[in-house]
Tab-separated table of C-alpha atoms in Angstrom:
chain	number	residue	atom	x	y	z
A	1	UNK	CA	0.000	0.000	0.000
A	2	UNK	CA	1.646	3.801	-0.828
A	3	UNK	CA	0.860	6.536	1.201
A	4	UNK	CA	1.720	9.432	0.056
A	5	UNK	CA	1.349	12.902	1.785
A	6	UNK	CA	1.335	16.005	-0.264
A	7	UNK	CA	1.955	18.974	2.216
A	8	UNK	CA	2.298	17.799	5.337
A	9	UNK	CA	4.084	20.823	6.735
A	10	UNK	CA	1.611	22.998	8.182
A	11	UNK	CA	0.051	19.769	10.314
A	12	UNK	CA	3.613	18.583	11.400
A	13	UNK	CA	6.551	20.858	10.799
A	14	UNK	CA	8.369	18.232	12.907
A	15	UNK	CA	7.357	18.314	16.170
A	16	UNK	CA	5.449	15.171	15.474
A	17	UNK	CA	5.184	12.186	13.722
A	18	UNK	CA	4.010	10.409	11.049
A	19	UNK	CA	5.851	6.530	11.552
A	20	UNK	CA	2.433	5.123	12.452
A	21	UNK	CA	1.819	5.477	8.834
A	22	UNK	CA	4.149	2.957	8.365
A	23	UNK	CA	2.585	-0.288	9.878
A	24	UNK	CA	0.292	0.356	7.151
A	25	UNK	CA	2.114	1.264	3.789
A	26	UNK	CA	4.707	2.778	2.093
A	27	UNK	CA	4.756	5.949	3.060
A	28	UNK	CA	5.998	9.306	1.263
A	29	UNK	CA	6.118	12.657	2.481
A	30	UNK	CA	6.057	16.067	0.862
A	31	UNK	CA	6.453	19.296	2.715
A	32	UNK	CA	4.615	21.610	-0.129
A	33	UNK	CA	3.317	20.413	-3.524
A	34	UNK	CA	2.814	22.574	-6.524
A	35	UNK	CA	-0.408	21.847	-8.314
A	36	UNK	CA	1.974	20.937	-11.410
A	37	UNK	CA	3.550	18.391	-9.484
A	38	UNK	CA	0.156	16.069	-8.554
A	39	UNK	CA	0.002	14.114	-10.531
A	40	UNK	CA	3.888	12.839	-10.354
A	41	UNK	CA	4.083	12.707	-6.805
A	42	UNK	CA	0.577	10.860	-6.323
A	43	UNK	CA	0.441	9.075	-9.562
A	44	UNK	CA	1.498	5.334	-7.663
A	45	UNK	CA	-0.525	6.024	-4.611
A	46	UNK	CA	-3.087	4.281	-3.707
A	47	UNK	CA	-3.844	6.675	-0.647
A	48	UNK	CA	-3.432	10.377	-0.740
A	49	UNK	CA	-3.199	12.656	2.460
A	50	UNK	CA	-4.316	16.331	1.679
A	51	UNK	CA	-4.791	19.207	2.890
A	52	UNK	CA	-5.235	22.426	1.154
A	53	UNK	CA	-3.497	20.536	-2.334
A	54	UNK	CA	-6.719	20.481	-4.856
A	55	UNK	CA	-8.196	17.383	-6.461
A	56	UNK	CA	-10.786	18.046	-9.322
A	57	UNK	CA	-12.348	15.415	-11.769
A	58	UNK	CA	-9.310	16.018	-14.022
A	59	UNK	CA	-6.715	15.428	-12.024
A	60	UNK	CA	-8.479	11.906	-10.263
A	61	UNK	CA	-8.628	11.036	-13.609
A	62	UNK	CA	-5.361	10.906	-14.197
A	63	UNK	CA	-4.664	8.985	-11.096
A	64	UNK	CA	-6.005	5.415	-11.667
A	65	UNK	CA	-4.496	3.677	-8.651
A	66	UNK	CA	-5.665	6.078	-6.285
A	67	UNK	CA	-8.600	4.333	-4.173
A	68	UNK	CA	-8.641	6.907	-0.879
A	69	UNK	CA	-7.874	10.646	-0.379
A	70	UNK	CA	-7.725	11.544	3.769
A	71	UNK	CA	-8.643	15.105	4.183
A	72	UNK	CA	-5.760	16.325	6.972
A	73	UNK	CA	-8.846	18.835	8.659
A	74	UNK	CA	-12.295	19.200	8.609
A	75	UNK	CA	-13.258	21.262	5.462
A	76	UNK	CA	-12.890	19.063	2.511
A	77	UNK	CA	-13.773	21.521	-0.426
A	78	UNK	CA	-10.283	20.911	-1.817
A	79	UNK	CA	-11.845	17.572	-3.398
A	80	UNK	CA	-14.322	17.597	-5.913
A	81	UNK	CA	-16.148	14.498	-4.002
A	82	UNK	CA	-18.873	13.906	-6.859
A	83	UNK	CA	-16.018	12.827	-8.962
A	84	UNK	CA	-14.258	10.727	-6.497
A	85	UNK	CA	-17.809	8.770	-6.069
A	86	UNK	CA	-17.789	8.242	-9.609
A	87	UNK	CA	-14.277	6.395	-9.197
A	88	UNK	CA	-15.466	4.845	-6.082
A	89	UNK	CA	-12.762	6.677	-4.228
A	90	UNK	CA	-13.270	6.960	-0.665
A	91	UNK	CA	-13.205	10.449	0.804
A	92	UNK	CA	-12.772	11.262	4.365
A	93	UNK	CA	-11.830	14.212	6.812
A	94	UNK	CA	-11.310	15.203	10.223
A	95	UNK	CA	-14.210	16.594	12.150
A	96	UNK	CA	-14.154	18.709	15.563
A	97	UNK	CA	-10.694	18.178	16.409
A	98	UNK	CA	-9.708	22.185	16.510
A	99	UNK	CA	-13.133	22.815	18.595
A	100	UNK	CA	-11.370	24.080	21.883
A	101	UNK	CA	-8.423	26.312	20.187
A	102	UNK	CA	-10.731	27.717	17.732
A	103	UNK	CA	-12.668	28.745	20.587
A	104	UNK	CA	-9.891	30.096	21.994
A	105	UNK	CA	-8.797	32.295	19.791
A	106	UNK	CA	-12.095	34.072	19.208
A	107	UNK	CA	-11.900	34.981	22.819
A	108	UNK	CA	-7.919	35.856	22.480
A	109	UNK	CA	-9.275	37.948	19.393
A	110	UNK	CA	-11.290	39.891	21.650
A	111	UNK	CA	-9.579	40.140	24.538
A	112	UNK	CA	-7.148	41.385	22.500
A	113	UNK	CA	-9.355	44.477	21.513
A	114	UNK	CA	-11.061	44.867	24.955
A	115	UNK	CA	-7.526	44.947	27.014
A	116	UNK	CA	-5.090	45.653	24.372
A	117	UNK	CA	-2.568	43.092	26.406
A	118	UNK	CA	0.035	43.374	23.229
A	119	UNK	CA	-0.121	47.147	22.706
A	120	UNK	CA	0.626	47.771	26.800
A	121	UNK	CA	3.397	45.435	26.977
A	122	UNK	CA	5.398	47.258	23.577
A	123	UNK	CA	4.552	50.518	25.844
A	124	UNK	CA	6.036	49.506	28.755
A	125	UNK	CA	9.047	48.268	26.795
A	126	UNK	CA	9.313	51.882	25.521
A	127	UNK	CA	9.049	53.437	29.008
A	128	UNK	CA	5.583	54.610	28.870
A	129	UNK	CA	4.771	53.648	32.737
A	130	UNK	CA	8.419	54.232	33.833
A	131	UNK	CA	7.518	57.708	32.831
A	132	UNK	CA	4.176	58.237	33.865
A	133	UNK	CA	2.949	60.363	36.483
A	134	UNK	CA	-0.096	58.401	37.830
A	135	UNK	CA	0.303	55.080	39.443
A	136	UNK	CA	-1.756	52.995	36.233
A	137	UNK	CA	-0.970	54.261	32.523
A	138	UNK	CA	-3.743	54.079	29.705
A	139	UNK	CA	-4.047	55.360	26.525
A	140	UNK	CA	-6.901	53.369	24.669
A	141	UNK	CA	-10.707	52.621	26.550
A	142	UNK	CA	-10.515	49.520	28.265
A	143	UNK	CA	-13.672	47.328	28.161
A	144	UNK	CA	-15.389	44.907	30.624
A	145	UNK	CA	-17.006	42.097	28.435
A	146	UNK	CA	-19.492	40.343	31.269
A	147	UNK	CA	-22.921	41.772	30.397
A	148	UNK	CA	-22.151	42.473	26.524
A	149	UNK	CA	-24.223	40.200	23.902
A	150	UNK	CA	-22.521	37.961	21.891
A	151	UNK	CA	-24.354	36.941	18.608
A	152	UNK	CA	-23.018	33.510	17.765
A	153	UNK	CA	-23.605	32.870	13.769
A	154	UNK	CA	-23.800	28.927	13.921
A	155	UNK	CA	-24.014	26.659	16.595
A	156	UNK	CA	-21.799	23.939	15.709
A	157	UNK	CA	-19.418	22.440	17.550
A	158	UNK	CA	-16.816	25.494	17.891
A	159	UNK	CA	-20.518	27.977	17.930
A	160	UNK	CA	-21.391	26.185	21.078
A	161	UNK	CA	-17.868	25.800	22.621
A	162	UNK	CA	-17.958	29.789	22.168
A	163	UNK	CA	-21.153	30.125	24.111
A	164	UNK	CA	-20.369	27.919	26.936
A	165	UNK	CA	-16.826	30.335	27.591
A	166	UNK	CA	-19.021	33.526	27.001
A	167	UNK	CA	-21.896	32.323	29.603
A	168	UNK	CA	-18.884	31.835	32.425
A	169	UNK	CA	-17.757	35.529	31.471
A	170	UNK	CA	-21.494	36.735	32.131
A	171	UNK	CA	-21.854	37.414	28.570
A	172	UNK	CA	-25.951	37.947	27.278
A	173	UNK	CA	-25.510	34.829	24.512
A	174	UNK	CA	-27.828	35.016	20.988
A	175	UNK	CA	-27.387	32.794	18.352
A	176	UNK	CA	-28.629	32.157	14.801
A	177	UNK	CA	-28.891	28.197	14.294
A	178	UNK	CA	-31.046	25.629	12.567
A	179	UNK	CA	-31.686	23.849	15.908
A	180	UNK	CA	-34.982	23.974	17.414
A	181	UNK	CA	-34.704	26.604	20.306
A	182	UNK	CA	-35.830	23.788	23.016
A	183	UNK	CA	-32.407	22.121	22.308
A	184	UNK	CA	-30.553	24.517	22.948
A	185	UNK	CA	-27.980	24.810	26.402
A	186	UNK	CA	-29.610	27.092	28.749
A	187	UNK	CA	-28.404	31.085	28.537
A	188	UNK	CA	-28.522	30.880	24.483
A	189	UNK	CA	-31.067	32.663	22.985
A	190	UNK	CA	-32.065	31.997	19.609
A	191	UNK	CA	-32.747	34.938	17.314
A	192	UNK	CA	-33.345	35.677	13.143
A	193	UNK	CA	-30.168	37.306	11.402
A	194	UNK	CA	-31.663	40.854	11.496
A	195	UNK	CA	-31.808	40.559	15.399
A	196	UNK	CA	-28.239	39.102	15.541
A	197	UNK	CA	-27.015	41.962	13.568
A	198	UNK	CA	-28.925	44.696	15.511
A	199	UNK	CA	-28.563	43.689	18.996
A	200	UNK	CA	-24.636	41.710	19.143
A	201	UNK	CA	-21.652	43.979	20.763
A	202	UNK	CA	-19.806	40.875	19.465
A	203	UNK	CA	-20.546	39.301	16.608
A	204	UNK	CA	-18.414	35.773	15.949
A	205	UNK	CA	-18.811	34.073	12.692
A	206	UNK	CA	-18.771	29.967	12.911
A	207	UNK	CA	-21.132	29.080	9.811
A	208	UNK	CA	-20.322	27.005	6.910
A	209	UNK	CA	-19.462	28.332	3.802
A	210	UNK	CA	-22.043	27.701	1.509
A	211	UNK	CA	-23.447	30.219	-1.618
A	212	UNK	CA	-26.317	31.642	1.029
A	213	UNK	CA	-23.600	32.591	3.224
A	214	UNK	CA	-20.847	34.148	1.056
A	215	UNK	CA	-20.164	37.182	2.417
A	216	UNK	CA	-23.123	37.411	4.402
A	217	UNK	CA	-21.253	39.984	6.128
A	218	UNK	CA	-21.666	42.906	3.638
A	219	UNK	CA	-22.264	46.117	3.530
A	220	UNK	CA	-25.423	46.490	4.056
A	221	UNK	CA	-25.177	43.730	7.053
A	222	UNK	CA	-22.330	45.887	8.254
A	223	UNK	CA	-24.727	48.583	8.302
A	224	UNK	CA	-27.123	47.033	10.838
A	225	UNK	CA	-24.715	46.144	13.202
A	226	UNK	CA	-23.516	48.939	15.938
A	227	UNK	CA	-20.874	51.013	15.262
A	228	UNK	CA	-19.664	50.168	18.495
A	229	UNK	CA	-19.602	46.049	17.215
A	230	UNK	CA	-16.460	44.313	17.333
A	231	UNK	CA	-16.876	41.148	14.349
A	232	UNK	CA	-14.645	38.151	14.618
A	233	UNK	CA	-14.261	35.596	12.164
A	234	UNK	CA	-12.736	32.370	12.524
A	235	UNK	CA	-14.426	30.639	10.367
A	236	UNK	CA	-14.061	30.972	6.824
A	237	UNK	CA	-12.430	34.120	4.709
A	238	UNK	CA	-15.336	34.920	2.083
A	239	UNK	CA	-17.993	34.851	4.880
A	240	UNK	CA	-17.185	38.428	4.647
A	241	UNK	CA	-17.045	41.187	1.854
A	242	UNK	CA	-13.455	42.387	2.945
A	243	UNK	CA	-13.517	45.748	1.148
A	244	UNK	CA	-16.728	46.557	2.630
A	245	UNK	CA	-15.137	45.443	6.177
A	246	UNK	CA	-12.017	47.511	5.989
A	247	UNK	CA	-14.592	50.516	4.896
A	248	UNK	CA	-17.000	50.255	8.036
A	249	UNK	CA	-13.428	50.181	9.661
A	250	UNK	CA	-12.495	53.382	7.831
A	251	UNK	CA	-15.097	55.219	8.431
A	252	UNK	CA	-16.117	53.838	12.140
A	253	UNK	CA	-19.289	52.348	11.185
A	254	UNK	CA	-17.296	49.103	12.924
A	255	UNK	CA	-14.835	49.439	16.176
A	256	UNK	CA	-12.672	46.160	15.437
A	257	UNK	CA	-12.405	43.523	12.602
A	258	UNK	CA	-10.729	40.221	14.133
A	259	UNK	CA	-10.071	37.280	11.968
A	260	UNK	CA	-8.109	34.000	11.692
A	261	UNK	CA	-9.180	33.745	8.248
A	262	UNK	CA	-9.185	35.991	4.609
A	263	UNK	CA	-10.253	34.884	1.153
A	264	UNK	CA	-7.097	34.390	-0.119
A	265	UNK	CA	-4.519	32.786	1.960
A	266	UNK	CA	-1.620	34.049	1.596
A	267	UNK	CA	-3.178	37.394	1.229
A	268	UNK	CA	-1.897	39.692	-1.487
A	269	UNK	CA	-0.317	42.552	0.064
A	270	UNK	CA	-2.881	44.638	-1.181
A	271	UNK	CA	-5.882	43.436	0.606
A	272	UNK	CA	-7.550	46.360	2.117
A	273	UNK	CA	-7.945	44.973	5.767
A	274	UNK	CA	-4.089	44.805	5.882
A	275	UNK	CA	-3.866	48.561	6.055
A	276	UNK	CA	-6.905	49.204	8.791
A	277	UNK	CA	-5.494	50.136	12.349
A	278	UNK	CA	-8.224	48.603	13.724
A	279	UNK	CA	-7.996	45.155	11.682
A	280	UNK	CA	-6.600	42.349	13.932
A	281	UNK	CA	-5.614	39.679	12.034
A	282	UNK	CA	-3.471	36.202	12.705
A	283	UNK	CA	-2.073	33.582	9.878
A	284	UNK	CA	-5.104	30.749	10.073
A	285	UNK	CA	-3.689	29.678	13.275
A	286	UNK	CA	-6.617	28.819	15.341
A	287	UNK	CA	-6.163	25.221	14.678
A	288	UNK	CA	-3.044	24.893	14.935
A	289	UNK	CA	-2.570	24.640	18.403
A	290	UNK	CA	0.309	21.317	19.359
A	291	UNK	CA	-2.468	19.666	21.123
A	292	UNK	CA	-4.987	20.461	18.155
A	293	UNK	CA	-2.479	19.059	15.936
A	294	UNK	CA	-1.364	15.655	17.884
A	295	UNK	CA	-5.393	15.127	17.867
A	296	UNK	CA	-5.485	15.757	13.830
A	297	UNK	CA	-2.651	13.403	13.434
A	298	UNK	CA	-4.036	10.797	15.208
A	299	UNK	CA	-7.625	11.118	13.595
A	300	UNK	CA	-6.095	11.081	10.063
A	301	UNK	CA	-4.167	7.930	11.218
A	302	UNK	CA	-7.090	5.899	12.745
A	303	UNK	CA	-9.028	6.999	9.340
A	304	UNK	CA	-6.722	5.514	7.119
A	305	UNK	CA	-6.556	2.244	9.459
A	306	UNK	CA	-10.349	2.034	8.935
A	307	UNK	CA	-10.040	1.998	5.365
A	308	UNK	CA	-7.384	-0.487	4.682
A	309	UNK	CA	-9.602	-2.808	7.276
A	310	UNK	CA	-12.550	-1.771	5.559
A	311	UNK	CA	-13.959	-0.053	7.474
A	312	UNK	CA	-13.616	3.570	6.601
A	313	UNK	CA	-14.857	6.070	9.338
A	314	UNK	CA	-15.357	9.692	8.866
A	315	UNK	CA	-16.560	9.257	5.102
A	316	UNK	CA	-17.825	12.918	3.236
């Protein structure tokens, strides 16, 4: 059986490791591939391990051994998966393993605007409190977040992870969701996306992507929300309409803009957000926590165990 992983660097830069690949195949590993060099590199394999390296119906067709792709996270639009069907090519991924550090970085994203940890530790490095006359030394409004509403934009896994840490900081919890209201954990209130616009101090974005939700978070959305709103999104980049983001930062129609994620990744230099003051933005690292990571590697293992026993788990 060949294995062969085609970027395998973000999951494991080499901190951890992959041998327990090797009770079941041959195993080959790639740092980075080009999308030239598919089809080379997977052209013998019978298993593929992915991650953000693209497999449409052109280039499974040109891969004729290839009976399983393992999706190293949880989205898995990187495979066209109607095509793999056809070639009766099993598809799997990795499901909730990044729930707890995705959670906590929405609340490190706003933390990070309410207490502005970062920007009082560079002060104090350039002598700001040595040199103040008062005891305590602020320049920027410091905010208490027990008794602000969180809107919650889909209550999946990470969507209720987020509401359970905002109920223990005394946070008012809404939340748009297709579950019934009566299943919902006590403190969450569900509401229509008008309401979740209108009434959230916080709004945190943990919805699919799908067409109905591509950049639901537009201009006109943006103009709903308050002024005073601070918008985090961790989930994916085009959930939002980045130049109209980066405006309703411009012209303080929106007080922060925190995000794990942007439509392209890398992002060209250009992108608008890039330039906003009051844009905080980190390199899609949410997931990437070690202990997220050990808990990825070990999923993607036990998947491709349950295929060559056949029994493949975790199936899209």
């Amino acid at each position: 059986m060949k294995i062969v992983i085609l970027d395998g660097y973000t999951a494991n830069p080499g901190d951890l490791s992959w041998k327990a690949l090797e009770e079941v195949g041959e195993v080959t590993i790639y740092e980075r591939t080009s999308p030239q060099d598919v089809i080379a590199r997977a052209k013998d394999a019978d298993i593929v391990l992915t991650n953000k390296v693209c497999f449409g119906k052109e280039e499974l067709a040109q891969l004729p051994h290839l009976k399983y792709i393992g999706v190293t996270g949880t989205g898995y639009n990187v495979i066209d998966v109607n095509a793999a069907h056809e070639r009766g090519i099993i598809v799997t991924n990795v499901p909730a393993y990044s729930t707890d550090s995705v959670a906590q970085m929405v609340f490190a994203h706003l933390l990070t605007v309410t207490n502005r940890v970062e920007h009082y530790s560079i002060q104090n490095r350039n002598g700001k409190w040595s040199n103040c006359a008062d005891f305590s030394y602020s320049d920027t409004p410091l905010t208490e977040i027990a008794g602000k509403t969180i809107g919650i934009l889909g209550l999946g896994n990470i969507g209720q992870r987020v509401a359970t840490i905002a109920l223990a900081f005394g946070m008012k919890v809404l939340a748009m969701t297709s579950k019934p209201a009566s299943s919902l954990m006590e403190g969450i209130t569900k509401v229509e996306f008008e309401d979740l616009l209108t009434q959230s101090d916080i709004l945190t974005l943990h919805c699919p992507l799908t067409p109905e939700t591509h950049h639901i978070i537009n201009a006109d959305s943006l103009q709903m929300m308050k002024p005073s709103a601070i918008l985090i999104n961790t989930g994916r980049g085009p959930l939002i309409d980045e130049q109209a983001v980066a405006n309703a930062l411009n012209t303080n129609r929106l007080l922060a803009y925190c995000t794990d994620v942007m439509g392209n990744e890398p992002p060209s230099i250009k992108n608008p957000l890039l330039q906003c003051p009051n844009a905080y933005i980190t390199p899609h690292i949410a997931w990437a926590t070690r202990e997220a990571r050990i808990r990825l590697l070990d999923i993607v293992i036990d998947n491709v165990k349950a295929f060559v026993s056949g029994k493949p788990v975790n199936v899209v």
